[in-house]
PDB file of C-alpha atoms in Angstrom:
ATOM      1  CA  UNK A   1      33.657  96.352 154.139  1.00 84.00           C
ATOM      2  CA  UNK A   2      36.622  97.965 156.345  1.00 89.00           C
ATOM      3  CA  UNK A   3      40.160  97.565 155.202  1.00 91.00           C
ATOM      4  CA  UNK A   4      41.328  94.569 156.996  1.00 94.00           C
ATOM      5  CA  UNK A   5      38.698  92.694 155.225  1.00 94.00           C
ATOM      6  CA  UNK A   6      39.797  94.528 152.509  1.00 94.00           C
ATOM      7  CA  UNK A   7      43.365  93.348 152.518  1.00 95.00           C
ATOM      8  CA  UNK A   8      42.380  90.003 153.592  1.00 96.00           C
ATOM      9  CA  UNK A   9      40.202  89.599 150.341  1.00 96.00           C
ATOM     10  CA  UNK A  10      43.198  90.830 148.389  1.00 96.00           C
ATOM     11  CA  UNK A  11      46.061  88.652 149.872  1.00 96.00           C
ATOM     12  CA  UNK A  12      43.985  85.491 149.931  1.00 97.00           C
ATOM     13  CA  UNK A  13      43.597  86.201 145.686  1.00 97.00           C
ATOM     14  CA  UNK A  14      46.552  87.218 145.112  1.00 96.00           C
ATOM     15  CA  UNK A  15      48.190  83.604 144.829  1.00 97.00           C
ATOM     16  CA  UNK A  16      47.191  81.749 141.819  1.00 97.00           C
ATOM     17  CA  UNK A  17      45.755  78.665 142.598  1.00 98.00           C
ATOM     18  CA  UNK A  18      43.899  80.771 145.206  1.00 98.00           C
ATOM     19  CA  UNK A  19      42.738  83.180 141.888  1.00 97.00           C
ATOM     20  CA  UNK A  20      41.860  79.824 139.821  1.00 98.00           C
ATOM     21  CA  UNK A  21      39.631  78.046 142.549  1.00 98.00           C
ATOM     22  CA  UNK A  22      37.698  81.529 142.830  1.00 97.00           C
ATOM     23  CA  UNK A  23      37.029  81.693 139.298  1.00 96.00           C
ATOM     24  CA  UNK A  24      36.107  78.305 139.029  1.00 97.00           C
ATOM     25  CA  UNK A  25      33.846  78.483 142.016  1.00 97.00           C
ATOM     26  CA  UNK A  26      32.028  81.926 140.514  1.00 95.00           C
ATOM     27  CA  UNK A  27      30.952  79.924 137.314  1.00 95.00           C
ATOM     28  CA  UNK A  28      29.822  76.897 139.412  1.00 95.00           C
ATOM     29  CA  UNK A  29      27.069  79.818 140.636  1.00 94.00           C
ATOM     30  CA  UNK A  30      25.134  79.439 144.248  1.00 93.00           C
ATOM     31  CA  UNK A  31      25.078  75.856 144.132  1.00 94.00           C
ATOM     32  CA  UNK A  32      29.049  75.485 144.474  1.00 96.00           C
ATOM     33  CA  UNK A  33      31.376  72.322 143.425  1.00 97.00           C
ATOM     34  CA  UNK A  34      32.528  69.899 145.738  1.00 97.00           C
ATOM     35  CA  UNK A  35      36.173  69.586 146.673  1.00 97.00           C
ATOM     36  CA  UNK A  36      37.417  66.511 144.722  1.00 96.00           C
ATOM     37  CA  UNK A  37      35.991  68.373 141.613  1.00 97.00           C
ATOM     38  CA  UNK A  38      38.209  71.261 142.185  1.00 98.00           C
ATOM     39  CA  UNK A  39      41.362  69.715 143.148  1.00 97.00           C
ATOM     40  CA  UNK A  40      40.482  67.660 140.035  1.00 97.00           C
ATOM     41  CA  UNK A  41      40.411  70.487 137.825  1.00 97.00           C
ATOM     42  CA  UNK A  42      43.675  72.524 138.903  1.00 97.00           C
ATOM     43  CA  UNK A  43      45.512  69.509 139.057  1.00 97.00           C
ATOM     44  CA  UNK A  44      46.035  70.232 142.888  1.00 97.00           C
ATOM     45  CA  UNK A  45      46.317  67.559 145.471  1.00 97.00           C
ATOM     46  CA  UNK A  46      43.905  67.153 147.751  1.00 94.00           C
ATOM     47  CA  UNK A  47      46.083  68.456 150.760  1.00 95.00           C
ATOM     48  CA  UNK A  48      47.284  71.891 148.570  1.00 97.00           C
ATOM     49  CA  UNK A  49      43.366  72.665 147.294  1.00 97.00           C
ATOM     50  CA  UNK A  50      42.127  72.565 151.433  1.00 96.00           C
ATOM     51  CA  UNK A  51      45.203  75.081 152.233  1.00 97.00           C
ATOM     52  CA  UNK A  52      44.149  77.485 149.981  1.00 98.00           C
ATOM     53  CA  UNK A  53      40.563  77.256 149.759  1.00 98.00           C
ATOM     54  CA  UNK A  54      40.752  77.694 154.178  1.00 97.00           C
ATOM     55  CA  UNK A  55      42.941  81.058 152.592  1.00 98.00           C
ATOM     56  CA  UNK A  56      39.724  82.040 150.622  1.00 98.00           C
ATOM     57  CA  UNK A  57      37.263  80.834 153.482  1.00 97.00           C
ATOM     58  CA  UNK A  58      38.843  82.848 156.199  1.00 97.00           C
ATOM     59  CA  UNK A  59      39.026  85.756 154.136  1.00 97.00           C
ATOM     60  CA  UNK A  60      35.085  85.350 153.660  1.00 96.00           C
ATOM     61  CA  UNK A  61      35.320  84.414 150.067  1.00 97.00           C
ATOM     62  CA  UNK A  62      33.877  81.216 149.806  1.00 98.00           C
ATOM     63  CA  UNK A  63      31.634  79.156 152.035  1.00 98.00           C
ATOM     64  CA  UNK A  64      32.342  75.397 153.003  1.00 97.00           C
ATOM     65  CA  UNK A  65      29.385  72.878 153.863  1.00 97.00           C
ATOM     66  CA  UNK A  66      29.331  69.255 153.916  1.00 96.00           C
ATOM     67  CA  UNK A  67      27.624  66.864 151.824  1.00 94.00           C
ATOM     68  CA  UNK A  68      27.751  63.477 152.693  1.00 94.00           C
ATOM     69  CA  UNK A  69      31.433  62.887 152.280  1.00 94.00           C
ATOM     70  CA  UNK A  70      32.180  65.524 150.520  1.00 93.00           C
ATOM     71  CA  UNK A  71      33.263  68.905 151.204  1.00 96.00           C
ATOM     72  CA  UNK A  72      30.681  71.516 148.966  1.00 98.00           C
ATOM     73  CA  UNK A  73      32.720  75.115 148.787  1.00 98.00           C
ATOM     74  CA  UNK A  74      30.589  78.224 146.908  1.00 98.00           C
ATOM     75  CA  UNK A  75      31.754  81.764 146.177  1.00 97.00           C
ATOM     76  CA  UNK A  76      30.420  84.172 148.319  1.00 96.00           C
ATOM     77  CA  UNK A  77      29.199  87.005 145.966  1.00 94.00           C
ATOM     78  CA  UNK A  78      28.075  89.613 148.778  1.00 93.00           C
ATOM     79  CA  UNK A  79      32.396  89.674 149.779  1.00 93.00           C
ATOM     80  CA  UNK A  80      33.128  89.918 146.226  1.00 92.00           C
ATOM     81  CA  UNK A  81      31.053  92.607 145.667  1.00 91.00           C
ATOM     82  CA  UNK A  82      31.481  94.414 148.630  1.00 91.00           C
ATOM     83  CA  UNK A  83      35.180  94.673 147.468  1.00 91.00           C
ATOM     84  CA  UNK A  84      34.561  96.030 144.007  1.00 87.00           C
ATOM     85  CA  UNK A  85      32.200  98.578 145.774  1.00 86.00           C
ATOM     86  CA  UNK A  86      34.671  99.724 147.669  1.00 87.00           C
ATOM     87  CA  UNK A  87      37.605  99.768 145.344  1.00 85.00           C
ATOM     88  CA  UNK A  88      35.352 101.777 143.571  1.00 82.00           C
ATOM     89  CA  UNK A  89      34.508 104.495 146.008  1.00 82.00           C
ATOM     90  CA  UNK A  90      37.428 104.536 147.471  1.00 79.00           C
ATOM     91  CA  UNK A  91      40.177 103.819 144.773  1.00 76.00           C
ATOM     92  CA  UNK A  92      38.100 106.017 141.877  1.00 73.00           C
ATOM     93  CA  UNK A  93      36.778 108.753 144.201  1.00 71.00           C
ATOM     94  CA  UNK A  94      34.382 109.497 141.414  1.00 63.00           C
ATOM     95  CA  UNK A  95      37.129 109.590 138.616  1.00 69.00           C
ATOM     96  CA  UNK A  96      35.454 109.934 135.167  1.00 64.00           C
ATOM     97  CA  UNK A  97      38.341 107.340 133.992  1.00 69.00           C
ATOM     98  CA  UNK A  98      36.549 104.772 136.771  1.00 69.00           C
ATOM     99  CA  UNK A  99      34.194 102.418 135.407  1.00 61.00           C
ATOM    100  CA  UNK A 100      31.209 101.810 137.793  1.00 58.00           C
ATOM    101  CA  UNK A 101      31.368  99.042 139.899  1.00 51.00           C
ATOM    102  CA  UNK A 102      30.006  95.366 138.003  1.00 59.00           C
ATOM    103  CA  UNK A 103      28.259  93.028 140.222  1.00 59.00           C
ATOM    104  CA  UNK A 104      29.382  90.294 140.815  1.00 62.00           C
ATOM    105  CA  UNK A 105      27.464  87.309 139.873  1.00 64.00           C
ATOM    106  CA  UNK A 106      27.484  83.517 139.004  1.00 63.00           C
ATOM    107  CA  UNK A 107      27.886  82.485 135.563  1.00 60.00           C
ATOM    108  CA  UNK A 108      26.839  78.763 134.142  1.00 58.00           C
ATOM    109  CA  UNK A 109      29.599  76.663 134.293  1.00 56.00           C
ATOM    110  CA  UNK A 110      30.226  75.248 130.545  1.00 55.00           C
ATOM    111  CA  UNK A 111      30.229  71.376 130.531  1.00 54.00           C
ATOM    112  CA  UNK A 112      32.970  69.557 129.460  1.00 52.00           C
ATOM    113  CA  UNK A 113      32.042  67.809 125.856  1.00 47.00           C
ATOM    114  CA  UNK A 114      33.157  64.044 125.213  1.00 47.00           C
ATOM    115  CA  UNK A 115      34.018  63.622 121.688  1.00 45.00           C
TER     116      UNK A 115
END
């Protein structure tokens, strides 16, 4: 990655609904969530979850594709980790204090249980 993709990745998660769709979108994995889902969960409105997710889009952080009506967005995993690598080399510069990059990768969602 080169720094303006760098800072791109940055500013777009550095807002916290921004920060809170990510997450949510890492632990949906591959298969992503669809829009209403998301806006569901943050309590966003419709309107507010498409400006920021277009934030995390354009910065190459998530993907968008359509299903039927509905708007499918998934993390992209290569940007993500493409940014810790280079944090990493660049930031650490081999500092002993550094911990090694982590990959980045999806992790199940947990399912909401209905008592």
């Amino acid at each position: 990655m080169n720094k303006p993709d760098i800072l791109a990745a940055l500013a777009a998660l550095s807002q916290e609904n921004r920060l809170d769709a990510y997450r949510l979108l890492v632990q949906a994995g591959p298969e992503g969530m669809p829009a209403g889902e998301i806006a569901a969960d943050l309590g966003l409105s419709p309107n507010a979850l498409t400006f920021h997710l277009d934030r995390l889009r354009e910065a190459g952080l998530v993907s968008a594709r359509r299903d039927g009506r509905s708007m499918i967005y998934a993390a992209q995993f290569d940007t993500m980790n493409g940014l810790i690598g280079y944090l990493t080399e660049n930031c650490c510069g081999g500092a002993v204090d550094c911990a090694p990059a982590v990959v980045c990768k999806p992790v199940r969602r947990r399912t909401k249980v209905s008592a």
